Amino acid sequence: MQNWVYITLMILGIYVLLSVLLYYLQDYFLFKPEKLPKDFQFYYDNQEIEEHNFETRDGATINGLRFKSKDPKGVVFYLKGNSRSIKGWGKFAVDFTRHGYDVIMVDYRGFGKSTGRRTQKAIKRDMQVVYNKIKEKVPEKYIILYGRSMGSGFAAKLASMNQPRMLILDAPYYSLSKVAKKFIPFMPLSLLIKFPMPTYKWLKYVNCPIHIIHGTDDRLIPYKTSVKLSKIKPGLSKLYTVIGGGHKDLNNFESYHSMLEEIITSKPTKVNLEGSSINVKHSSKRANAKA
């Protein structure tokens, strides 16, 4: 009997210890920042850039870049993933500048040259600060929000609180709690995780067109996640499938670039359904048998 009590207490102690470690070390697992010196000079081939610093009300600095195009049609606010800095992510701006859009890309707190203590609330507030600065110069009907992986949750939150032209989600998650549950199903994540990032909740309040791009071979965030997300606001959502695409290589697929061009260059049109089969119901086998 004493052995069972000892074993139970030991297991409980290990469980509590793992919970404490998860709570305090989750930033290490969730974020892979690359820090840059203040005097670092950004450079990209064939890209014209401007560097900006956005000051927050708690004294943090959010560092970002504006990738400029000639006679811009609008602005893409690109919210990147959870790794490295805009030094590397900046190379993806060409996918928008070549279509005549400026791109604003920033580093989250603790990434690149950005400073400040990182929390979900703080990052959401920071992204709104940047968005406000953009719309001071550009009407919202010309602002596109693009969220990639980790950034998809923040982009969805921004879209739920503002009125951008559209929201594009690249390899989005249903919530970070769901992603974490996949790897550590035995932990009480609802109590421990500091960045639950409930994208599915925020999408309910989005009123602009929602375009979701996902690869069928994504092993980190399964393709079915985007299928579920696309059903939250079905009237506004369209799902784009990259056959064979993984989590980090969608830009290597021609189909991805074709989809992206279709999304950002086309104007939303209302389909004329008059005379179509939209209201035609398939008869059941039982009804056919009676007929």
PDB file of C-alpha atoms in Angstrom:
ATOM      1  CA  MET A   1       0.000   0.000   0.000  1.00  0.00           C
ATOM      2  CA  GLN A   2       2.786   2.400   0.924  1.00  0.00           C
ATOM      3  CA  ASN A   3       4.505   1.671  -2.391  1.00  0.00           C
ATOM      4  CA  TRP A   4       1.375   2.689  -4.314  1.00  0.00           C
ATOM      5  CA  VAL A   5       1.095   5.908  -2.336  1.00  0.00           C
ATOM      6  CA  TYR A   6       4.753   6.673  -2.994  1.00  0.00           C
ATOM      7  CA  ILE A   7       4.405   5.954  -6.720  1.00  0.00           C
ATOM      8  CA  THR A   8       1.248   8.089  -6.938  1.00  0.00           C
ATOM      9  CA  LEU A   9       2.898  11.012  -5.166  1.00  0.00           C
ATOM     10  CA  MET A  10       5.961  10.710  -7.361  1.00  0.00           C
ATOM     11  CA  ILE A  11       3.867  10.723 -10.547  1.00  0.00           C
ATOM     12  CA  LEU A  12       1.878  13.676  -9.262  1.00  0.00           C
ATOM     13  CA  GLY A  13       5.083  15.523  -8.411  1.00  0.00           C
ATOM     14  CA  ILE A  14       6.507  14.923 -11.880  1.00  0.00           C
ATOM     15  CA  TYR A  15       3.245  16.092 -13.453  1.00  0.00           C
ATOM     16  CA  VAL A  16       3.262  19.306 -11.413  1.00  0.00           C
ATOM     17  CA  LEU A  17       6.932  19.898 -12.250  1.00  0.00           C
ATOM     18  CA  LEU A  18       6.238  19.438 -15.981  1.00  0.00           C
ATOM     19  CA  SER A  19       3.311  21.847 -15.728  1.00  0.00           C
ATOM     20  CA  VAL A  20       5.473  24.499 -14.073  1.00  0.00           C
ATOM     21  CA  LEU A  21       8.226  24.037 -16.660  1.00  0.00           C
ATOM     22  CA  LEU A  22       5.712  24.260 -19.500  1.00  0.00           C
ATOM     23  CA  TYR A  23       4.264  27.467 -18.110  1.00  0.00           C
ATOM     24  CA  TYR A  24       7.598  29.236 -17.726  1.00  0.00           C
ATOM     25  CA  LEU A  25       9.403  27.792 -20.759  1.00  0.00           C
ATOM     26  CA  GLN A  26       6.634  27.902 -23.356  1.00  0.00           C
ATOM     27  CA  ASP A  27       8.027  31.118 -24.864  1.00  0.00           C
ATOM     28  CA  TYR A  28      11.150  29.138 -25.713  1.00  0.00           C
ATOM     29  CA  PHE A  29       9.099  26.509 -27.560  1.00  0.00           C
ATOM     30  CA  LEU A  30       6.621  28.884 -29.230  1.00  0.00           C
ATOM     31  CA  PHE A  31       9.017  31.592 -30.416  1.00  0.00           C
ATOM     32  CA  LYS A  32      12.353  31.315 -32.210  1.00  0.00           C
ATOM     33  CA  PRO A  33      13.487  34.946 -32.403  1.00  0.00           C
ATOM     34  CA  GLU A  34      16.536  36.292 -34.157  1.00  0.00           C
ATOM     35  CA  LYS A  35      17.802  39.484 -32.517  1.00  0.00           C
ATOM     36  CA  LEU A  36      19.480  42.183 -34.564  1.00  0.00           C
ATOM     37  CA  PRO A  37      21.795  45.011 -33.441  1.00  0.00           C
ATOM     38  CA  LYS A  38      20.289  48.506 -33.523  1.00  0.00           C
ATOM     39  CA  ASP A  39      22.673  49.577 -36.276  1.00  0.00           C
ATOM     40  CA  PHE A  40      21.845  46.612 -38.553  1.00  0.00           C
ATOM     41  CA  GLN A  41      21.237  47.744 -42.126  1.00  0.00           C
ATOM     42  CA  PHE A  42      18.520  45.932 -44.086  1.00  0.00           C
ATOM     43  CA  TYR A  43      19.120  45.264 -47.764  1.00  0.00           C
ATOM     44  CA  TYR A  44      17.180  43.337 -50.415  1.00  0.00           C
ATOM     45  CA  ASP A  45      17.984  42.968 -54.103  1.00  0.00           C
ATOM     46  CA  ASN A  46      15.672  44.985 -56.340  1.00  0.00           C
ATOM     47  CA  GLN A  47      13.589  46.215 -53.413  1.00  0.00           C
ATOM     48  CA  GLU A  48      13.171  49.781 -52.204  1.00  0.00           C
ATOM     49  CA  ILE A  49      12.651  49.886 -48.451  1.00  0.00           C
ATOM     50  CA  GLU A  50      12.072  52.301 -45.600  1.00  0.00           C
ATOM     51  CA  GLU A  51      12.718  51.404 -41.981  1.00  0.00           C
ATOM     52  CA  HIS A  52      10.231  52.521 -39.319  1.00  0.00           C
ATOM     53  CA  ASN A  53       9.985  52.327 -35.538  1.00  0.00           C
ATOM     54  CA  PHE A  54       6.599  52.312 -33.843  1.00  0.00           C
ATOM     55  CA  GLU A  55       6.451  53.381 -30.211  1.00  0.00           C
ATOM     56  CA  THR A  56       3.949  51.658 -27.904  1.00  0.00           C
ATOM     57  CA  ARG A  57       2.260  53.072 -24.824  1.00  0.00           C
ATOM     58  CA  ASP A  58       4.304  50.853 -22.500  1.00  0.00           C
ATOM     59  CA  GLY A  59       7.596  52.112 -23.916  1.00  0.00           C
ATOM     60  CA  ALA A  60       8.404  49.264 -26.301  1.00  0.00           C
ATOM     61  CA  THR A  61       9.658  49.791 -29.843  1.00  0.00           C
ATOM     62  CA  ILE A  62       8.291  47.788 -32.764  1.00  0.00           C
ATOM     63  CA  ASN A  63      10.687  47.808 -35.677  1.00  0.00           C
ATOM     64  CA  GLY A  64       9.421  47.335 -39.208  1.00  0.00           C
ATOM     65  CA  LEU A  65      10.017  47.804 -42.899  1.00  0.00           C
ATOM     66  CA  ARG A  66       8.005  49.266 -45.715  1.00  0.00           C
ATOM     67  CA  PHE A  67       8.681  47.638 -49.072  1.00  0.00           C
ATOM     68  CA  LYS A  68       7.749  50.207 -51.705  1.00  0.00           C
ATOM     69  CA  SER A  69       6.236  49.777 -55.128  1.00  0.00           C
ATOM     70  CA  LYS A  70       5.671  52.392 -57.807  1.00  0.00           C
ATOM     71  CA  ASP A  71       2.156  53.879 -57.776  1.00  0.00           C
ATOM     72  CA  PRO A  72       0.917  51.406 -55.128  1.00  0.00           C
ATOM     73  CA  LYS A  73      -2.591  50.014 -55.407  1.00  0.00           C
ATOM     74  CA  GLY A  74      -2.688  49.494 -51.667  1.00  0.00           C
ATOM     75  CA  VAL A  75      -0.790  48.098 -48.691  1.00  0.00           C
ATOM     76  CA  VAL A  76      -0.298  44.546 -47.489  1.00  0.00           C
ATOM     77  CA  PHE A  77       0.273  44.323 -43.743  1.00  0.00           C
ATOM     78  CA  TYR A  78       2.234  41.067 -43.543  1.00  0.00           C
ATOM     79  CA  LEU A  79       2.227  39.332 -40.142  1.00  0.00           C
ATOM     80  CA  LYS A  80       5.012  36.772 -40.175  1.00  0.00           C
ATOM     81  CA  GLY A  81       5.560  33.436 -38.454  1.00  0.00           C
ATOM     82  CA  ASN A  82       7.197  32.636 -35.106  1.00  0.00           C
ATOM     83  CA  SER A  83      10.819  32.337 -36.193  1.00  0.00           C
ATOM     84  CA  ARG A  84      13.797  34.587 -36.937  1.00  0.00           C
ATOM     85  CA  SER A  85      13.279  38.239 -37.951  1.00  0.00           C
ATOM     86  CA  ILE A  86      12.133  40.387 -40.842  1.00  0.00           C
ATOM     87  CA  LYS A  87      15.710  40.242 -42.118  1.00  0.00           C
ATOM     88  CA  GLY A  88      14.833  36.850 -43.592  1.00  0.00           C
ATOM     89  CA  TRP A  89      11.066  37.196 -43.912  1.00  0.00           C
ATOM     90  CA  GLY A  90      11.507  40.313 -46.035  1.00  0.00           C
ATOM     91  CA  LYS A  91      12.308  38.231 -49.102  1.00  0.00           C
ATOM     92  CA  PHE A  92       8.628  37.269 -49.343  1.00  0.00           C
ATOM     93  CA  ALA A  93       7.555  40.889 -49.874  1.00  0.00           C
ATOM     94  CA  VAL A  94       8.279  40.506 -53.608  1.00  0.00           C
ATOM     95  CA  ASP A  95       5.158  38.359 -53.937  1.00  0.00           C
ATOM     96  CA  PHE A  96       3.135  41.536 -53.353  1.00  0.00           C
ATOM     97  CA  THR A  97       5.333  44.395 -54.580  1.00  0.00           C
ATOM     98  CA  ARG A  98       5.470  42.795 -58.020  1.00  0.00           C
ATOM     99  CA  HIS A  99       1.691  43.189 -58.173  1.00  0.00           C
ATOM    100  CA  GLY A 100       1.891  46.849 -57.224  1.00  0.00           C
ATOM    101  CA  TYR A 101       1.346  46.708 -53.462  1.00  0.00           C
ATOM    102  CA  ASP A 102       3.454  48.205 -50.721  1.00  0.00           C
ATOM    103  CA  VAL A 103       4.237  45.782 -47.889  1.00  0.00           C
ATOM    104  CA  ILE A 104       4.534  46.597 -44.198  1.00  0.00           C
ATOM    105  CA  MET A 105       6.326  43.906 -42.200  1.00  0.00           C
ATOM    106  CA  VAL A 106       7.240  44.180 -38.515  1.00  0.00           C
ATOM    107  CA  ASP A 107       9.059  42.148 -35.901  1.00  0.00           C
ATOM    108  CA  TYR A 108       7.164  41.081 -32.795  1.00  0.00           C
ATOM    109  CA  ARG A 109       8.558  41.988 -29.378  1.00  0.00           C
ATOM    110  CA  GLY A 110      11.945  40.400 -28.797  1.00  0.00           C
ATOM    111  CA  PHE A 111      12.478  39.742 -32.519  1.00  0.00           C
ATOM    112  CA  GLY A 112      14.950  41.670 -34.662  1.00  0.00           C
ATOM    113  CA  LYS A 113      15.263  45.215 -33.337  1.00  0.00           C
ATOM    114  CA  SER A 114      11.898  45.202 -31.566  1.00  0.00           C
ATOM    115  CA  THR A 115      11.841  45.493 -27.789  1.00  0.00           C
ATOM    116  CA  GLY A 116       9.419  44.866 -24.946  1.00  0.00           C
ATOM    117  CA  ARG A 117       8.044  41.974 -22.898  1.00  0.00           C
ATOM    118  CA  ARG A 118       6.170  39.512 -25.075  1.00  0.00           C
ATOM    119  CA  THR A 119       2.563  38.650 -24.173  1.00  0.00           C
ATOM    120  CA  GLN A 120      -0.438  37.848 -26.326  1.00  0.00           C
ATOM    121  CA  LYS A 121      -2.216  41.018 -25.208  1.00  0.00           C
ATOM    122  CA  ALA A 122       0.840  43.183 -25.861  1.00  0.00           C
ATOM    123  CA  ILE A 123       1.396  41.817 -29.377  1.00  0.00           C
ATOM    124  CA  LYS A 124      -2.275  42.286 -30.281  1.00  0.00           C
ATOM    125  CA  ARG A 125      -2.048  45.870 -29.061  1.00  0.00           C
ATOM    126  CA  ASP A 126       1.220  46.440 -30.979  1.00  0.00           C
ATOM    127  CA  MET A 127      -0.291  45.205 -34.237  1.00  0.00           C
ATOM    128  CA  GLN A 128      -3.222  47.583 -33.782  1.00  0.00           C
ATOM    129  CA  VAL A 129      -0.781  50.457 -33.253  1.00  0.00           C
ATOM    130  CA  VAL A 130       0.906  49.626 -36.569  1.00  0.00           C
ATOM    131  CA  TYR A 131      -2.460  49.189 -38.311  1.00  0.00           C
ATOM    132  CA  ASN A 132      -3.581  52.604 -37.038  1.00  0.00           C
ATOM    133  CA  LYS A 133      -0.423  54.178 -38.449  1.00  0.00           C
ATOM    134  CA  ILE A 134      -1.083  52.551 -41.833  1.00  0.00           C
ATOM    135  CA  LYS A 135      -4.679  53.748 -42.035  1.00  0.00           C
ATOM    136  CA  GLU A 136      -3.632  57.305 -41.202  1.00  0.00           C
ATOM    137  CA  LYS A 137      -2.225  57.411 -44.739  1.00  0.00           C
ATOM    138  CA  VAL A 138      -4.139  54.653 -46.537  1.00  0.00           C
ATOM    139  CA  PRO A 139      -7.937  54.142 -46.499  1.00  0.00           C
ATOM    140  CA  GLU A 140      -8.870  50.741 -45.088  1.00  0.00           C
ATOM    141  CA  LYS A 141     -10.434  49.665 -48.383  1.00  0.00           C
ATOM    142  CA  TYR A 142      -6.857  49.493 -49.723  1.00  0.00           C
ATOM    143  CA  ILE A 143      -5.388  47.533 -46.789  1.00  0.00           C
ATOM    144  CA  ILE A 144      -4.881  43.775 -47.070  1.00  0.00           C
ATOM    145  CA  LEU A 145      -4.078  41.748 -43.957  1.00  0.00           C
ATOM    146  CA  TYR A 146      -1.866  38.718 -44.567  1.00  0.00           C
ATOM    147  CA  GLY A 147      -1.152  36.328 -41.696  1.00  0.00           C
ATOM    148  CA  ARG A 148       1.349  33.515 -42.059  1.00  0.00           C
ATOM    149  CA  SER A 149       1.261  30.603 -39.551  1.00  0.00           C
ATOM    150  CA  MET A 150       1.745  32.256 -36.122  1.00  0.00           C
ATOM    151  CA  GLY A 151       0.801  35.594 -37.674  1.00  0.00           C
ATOM    152  CA  SER A 152      -2.537  34.244 -38.929  1.00  0.00           C
ATOM    153  CA  GLY A 153      -4.062  34.523 -35.461  1.00  0.00           C
ATOM    154  CA  PHE A 154      -2.946  38.127 -35.016  1.00  0.00           C
ATOM    155  CA  ALA A 155      -4.178  38.954 -38.532  1.00  0.00           C
ATOM    156  CA  ALA A 156      -7.588  37.448 -37.757  1.00  0.00           C
ATOM    157  CA  LYS A 157      -7.792  39.484 -34.554  1.00  0.00           C
ATOM    158  CA  LEU A 158      -6.942  42.688 -36.424  1.00  0.00           C
ATOM    159  CA  ALA A 159      -9.536  41.948 -39.103  1.00  0.00           C
ATOM    160  CA  SER A 160     -12.170  41.361 -36.413  1.00  0.00           C
ATOM    161  CA  MET A 161     -11.597  44.854 -34.983  1.00  0.00           C
ATOM    162  CA  ASN A 162     -11.146  46.790 -38.232  1.00  0.00           C
ATOM    163  CA  GLN A 163     -12.465  46.954 -41.790  1.00  0.00           C
ATOM    164  CA  PRO A 164      -9.627  45.973 -44.160  1.00  0.00           C
ATOM    165  CA  ARG A 165     -10.214  45.128 -47.804  1.00  0.00           C
ATOM    166  CA  MET A 166      -9.566  41.448 -47.149  1.00  0.00           C
ATOM    167  CA  LEU A 167      -7.924  38.928 -44.851  1.00  0.00           C
ATOM    168  CA  ILE A 168      -5.531  36.276 -46.194  1.00  0.00           C
ATOM    169  CA  LEU A 169      -4.553  33.405 -43.895  1.00  0.00           C
ATOM    170  CA  ASP A 170      -1.570  31.256 -44.876  1.00  0.00           C
ATOM    171  CA  ALA A 171      -1.344  27.883 -43.062  1.00  0.00           C
ATOM    172  CA  PRO A 172      -3.501  29.103 -40.148  1.00  0.00           C
ATOM    173  CA  TYR A 173      -4.251  27.241 -36.931  1.00  0.00           C
ATOM    174  CA  TYR A 174      -7.659  26.798 -35.272  1.00  0.00           C
ATOM    175  CA  SER A 175      -6.011  27.863 -32.022  1.00  0.00           C
ATOM    176  CA  LEU A 176      -2.501  27.466 -30.650  1.00  0.00           C
ATOM    177  CA  SER A 177      -3.984  25.483 -27.772  1.00  0.00           C
ATOM    178  CA  LYS A 178      -5.194  22.909 -30.316  1.00  0.00           C
ATOM    179  CA  VAL A 179      -1.760  22.738 -31.945  1.00  0.00           C
ATOM    180  CA  ALA A 180      -0.050  22.251 -28.582  1.00  0.00           C
ATOM    181  CA  LYS A 181      -2.600  19.605 -27.577  1.00  0.00           C
ATOM    182  CA  LYS A 182      -1.462  17.538 -30.545  1.00  0.00           C
ATOM    183  CA  PHE A 183       2.036  17.248 -29.074  1.00  0.00           C
ATOM    184  CA  ILE A 184       1.280  17.189 -25.326  1.00  0.00           C
ATOM    185  CA  PRO A 185      -2.279  15.859 -24.983  1.00  0.00           C
ATOM    186  CA  PHE A 186      -1.885  15.001 -21.294  1.00  0.00           C
ATOM    187  CA  MET A 187      -1.241  18.561 -20.064  1.00  0.00           C
ATOM    188  CA  PRO A 188      -3.933  21.039 -18.844  1.00  0.00           C
ATOM    189  CA  LEU A 189      -3.201  23.539 -21.605  1.00  0.00           C
ATOM    190  CA  SER A 190      -6.314  25.631 -20.983  1.00  0.00           C
ATOM    191  CA  LEU A 191      -4.725  26.609 -17.660  1.00  0.00           C
ATOM    192  CA  LEU A 192      -1.092  26.777 -18.715  1.00  0.00           C
ATOM    193  CA  ILE A 193      -0.773  28.237 -22.189  1.00  0.00           C
ATOM    194  CA  LYS A 194      -0.070  31.978 -22.323  1.00  0.00           C
ATOM    195  CA  PHE A 195      -0.752  32.270 -26.052  1.00  0.00           C
ATOM    196  CA  PRO A 196      -4.010  30.373 -26.719  1.00  0.00           C
ATOM    197  CA  MET A 197      -4.551  32.425 -29.911  1.00  0.00           C
ATOM    198  CA  PRO A 198      -8.170  31.370 -30.627  1.00  0.00           C
ATOM    199  CA  THR A 199      -8.299  32.196 -34.341  1.00  0.00           C
ATOM    200  CA  TYR A 200     -11.668  30.471 -34.650  1.00  0.00           C
ATOM    201  CA  LYS A 201     -13.232  32.879 -32.135  1.00  0.00           C
ATOM    202  CA  TRP A 202     -11.852  35.995 -33.799  1.00  0.00           C
ATOM    203  CA  LEU A 203     -12.969  34.913 -37.277  1.00  0.00           C
ATOM    204  CA  LYS A 204     -16.592  35.044 -36.118  1.00  0.00           C
ATOM    205  CA  TYR A 205     -16.328  38.849 -36.006  1.00  0.00           C
ATOM    206  CA  VAL A 206     -14.579  39.356 -39.354  1.00  0.00           C
ATOM    207  CA  ASN A 207     -16.728  41.099 -41.964  1.00  0.00           C
ATOM    208  CA  CYS A 208     -14.351  41.294 -44.922  1.00  0.00           C
ATOM    209  CA  PRO A 209     -13.568  38.558 -47.499  1.00  0.00           C
ATOM    210  CA  ILE A 210     -11.492  35.757 -45.949  1.00  0.00           C
ATOM    211  CA  HIS A 211      -9.052  33.832 -48.160  1.00  0.00           C
ATOM    212  CA  ILE A 212      -7.425  30.748 -46.632  1.00  0.00           C
ATOM    213  CA  ILE A 213      -4.400  29.042 -48.228  1.00  0.00           C
ATOM    214  CA  HIS A 214      -3.168  25.680 -46.937  1.00  0.00           C
ATOM    215  CA  GLY A 215      -1.057  22.761 -48.145  1.00  0.00           C
ATOM    216  CA  THR A 216      -2.387  19.212 -48.056  1.00  0.00           C
ATOM    217  CA  ASP A 217       0.885  17.828 -46.627  1.00  0.00           C
ATOM    218  CA  ASP A 218       1.266  20.265 -43.722  1.00  0.00           C
ATOM    219  CA  ARG A 219       2.451  18.121 -40.795  1.00  0.00           C
ATOM    220  CA  LEU A 220       2.532  20.910 -38.211  1.00  0.00           C
ATOM    221  CA  ILE A 221      -0.920  22.391 -38.791  1.00  0.00           C
ATOM    222  CA  PRO A 222      -3.123  19.879 -40.653  1.00  0.00           C
ATOM    223  CA  TYR A 223      -5.013  20.927 -43.777  1.00  0.00           C
ATOM    224  CA  LYS A 224      -8.299  19.996 -42.066  1.00  0.00           C
ATOM    225  CA  THR A 225      -7.730  22.965 -39.755  1.00  0.00           C
ATOM    226  CA  SER A 226      -8.347  25.363 -42.637  1.00  0.00           C
ATOM    227  CA  VAL A 227     -11.387  23.365 -43.712  1.00  0.00           C
ATOM    228  CA  LYS A 228     -12.858  23.956 -40.246  1.00  0.00           C
ATOM    229  CA  LEU A 229     -11.910  27.636 -40.275  1.00  0.00           C
ATOM    230  CA  SER A 230     -13.510  28.137 -43.689  1.00  0.00           C
ATOM    231  CA  LYS A 231     -16.856  26.982 -42.275  1.00  0.00           C
ATOM    232  CA  ILE A 232     -16.988  29.662 -39.568  1.00  0.00           C
ATOM    233  CA  LYS A 233     -17.978  32.454 -41.997  1.00  0.00           C
ATOM    234  CA  PRO A 234     -18.831  30.419 -45.128  1.00  0.00           C
ATOM    235  CA  GLY A 235     -20.393  33.341 -46.928  1.00  0.00           C
ATOM    236  CA  LEU A 236     -17.152  35.327 -46.734  1.00  0.00           C
ATOM    237  CA  SER A 237     -14.571  32.537 -46.883  1.00  0.00           C
ATOM    238  CA  LYS A 238     -12.804  30.790 -49.729  1.00  0.00           C
ATOM    239  CA  LEU A 239     -10.341  27.934 -49.241  1.00  0.00           C
ATOM    240  CA  TYR A 240      -7.355  27.520 -51.576  1.00  0.00           C
ATOM    241  CA  THR A 241      -5.643  24.131 -51.595  1.00  0.00           C
ATOM    242  CA  VAL A 242      -1.970  23.677 -52.470  1.00  0.00           C
ATOM    243  CA  ILE A 243      -1.703  20.007 -53.413  1.00  0.00           C
ATOM    244  CA  GLY A 244       1.440  18.538 -51.834  1.00  0.00           C
ATOM    245  CA  GLY A 245       2.271  21.732 -49.978  1.00  0.00           C
ATOM    246  CA  GLY A 246       3.837  21.517 -46.513  1.00  0.00           C
ATOM    247  CA  HIS A 247       4.004  24.100 -43.756  1.00  0.00           C
ATOM    248  CA  LYS A 248       7.072  26.050 -44.878  1.00  0.00           C
ATOM    249  CA  ASP A 249       7.250  25.538 -48.635  1.00  0.00           C
ATOM    250  CA  LEU A 250       4.038  26.916 -50.165  1.00  0.00           C
ATOM    251  CA  ASN A 251       6.053  29.626 -51.918  1.00  0.00           C
ATOM    252  CA  ASN A 252       7.839  26.862 -53.863  1.00  0.00           C
ATOM    253  CA  PHE A 253       4.594  25.879 -55.606  1.00  0.00           C
ATOM    254  CA  GLU A 254       3.435  27.599 -58.777  1.00  0.00           C
ATOM    255  CA  SER A 255      -0.167  27.023 -57.691  1.00  0.00           C
ATOM    256  CA  TYR A 256       0.412  29.137 -54.561  1.00  0.00           C
ATOM    257  CA  HIS A 257       1.539  32.122 -56.631  1.00  0.00           C
ATOM    258  CA  SER A 258      -1.374  31.642 -59.013  1.00  0.00           C
ATOM    259  CA  MET A 259      -3.793  31.638 -56.080  1.00  0.00           C
ATOM    260  CA  LEU A 260      -2.167  34.683 -54.499  1.00  0.00           C
ATOM    261  CA  GLU A 261      -2.341  36.635 -57.754  1.00  0.00           C
ATOM    262  CA  GLU A 262      -5.999  35.709 -58.177  1.00  0.00           C
ATOM    263  CA  ILE A 263      -6.778  36.836 -54.630  1.00  0.00           C
ATOM    264  CA  ILE A 264      -5.043  40.221 -54.585  1.00  0.00           C
ATOM    265  CA  THR A 265      -5.649  41.340 -58.162  1.00  0.00           C
ATOM    266  CA  SER A 266      -9.280  40.355 -58.669  1.00  0.00           C
ATOM    267  CA  LYS A 267     -12.222  42.432 -57.587  1.00  0.00           C
ATOM    268  CA  PRO A 268     -14.952  40.745 -55.550  1.00  0.00           C
ATOM    269  CA  THR A 269     -17.976  40.024 -57.731  1.00  0.00           C
ATOM    270  CA  LYS A 270     -21.432  38.803 -56.842  1.00  0.00           C
ATOM    271  CA  VAL A 271     -22.404  35.746 -58.847  1.00  0.00           C
ATOM    272  CA  ASN A 272     -25.717  35.944 -60.683  1.00  0.00           C
ATOM    273  CA  LEU A 273     -27.483  32.756 -59.584  1.00  0.00           C
ATOM    274  CA  GLU A 274     -30.681  33.378 -61.488  1.00  0.00           C
ATOM    275  CA  GLY A 275     -31.451  30.355 -63.639  1.00  0.00           C
ATOM    276  CA  SER A 276     -28.827  28.180 -61.910  1.00  0.00           C
ATOM    277  CA  SER A 277     -29.323  24.890 -60.099  1.00  0.00           C
ATOM    278  CA  ILE A 278     -28.620  26.379 -56.672  1.00  0.00           C
ATOM    279  CA  ASN A 279     -32.028  25.429 -55.284  1.00  0.00           C
ATOM    280  CA  VAL A 280     -32.291  22.051 -56.982  1.00  0.00           C
ATOM    281  CA  LYS A 281     -32.327  19.188 -54.477  1.00  0.00           C
ATOM    282  CA  HIS A 282     -31.113  15.701 -55.286  1.00  0.00           C
ATOM    283  CA  SER A 283     -33.888  13.168 -54.846  1.00  0.00           C
ATOM    284  CA  SER A 284     -33.278  10.383 -52.342  1.00  0.00           C
ATOM    285  CA  LYS A 285     -33.021   6.759 -53.490  1.00  0.00           C
ATOM    286  CA  ARG A 286     -36.249   5.986 -51.647  1.00  0.00           C
ATOM    287  CA  ALA A 287     -38.090   8.744 -53.497  1.00  0.00           C
ATOM    288  CA  ASN A 288     -36.669   7.534 -56.817  1.00  0.00           C
ATOM    289  CA  ALA A 289     -37.798   4.019 -56.039  1.00  0.00           C
ATOM    290  CA  LYS A 290     -41.373   5.205 -55.448  1.00  0.00           C
ATOM    291  CA  ALA A 291     -41.279   7.216 -58.649  1.00  0.00           C
TER     292      ALA A 291
END
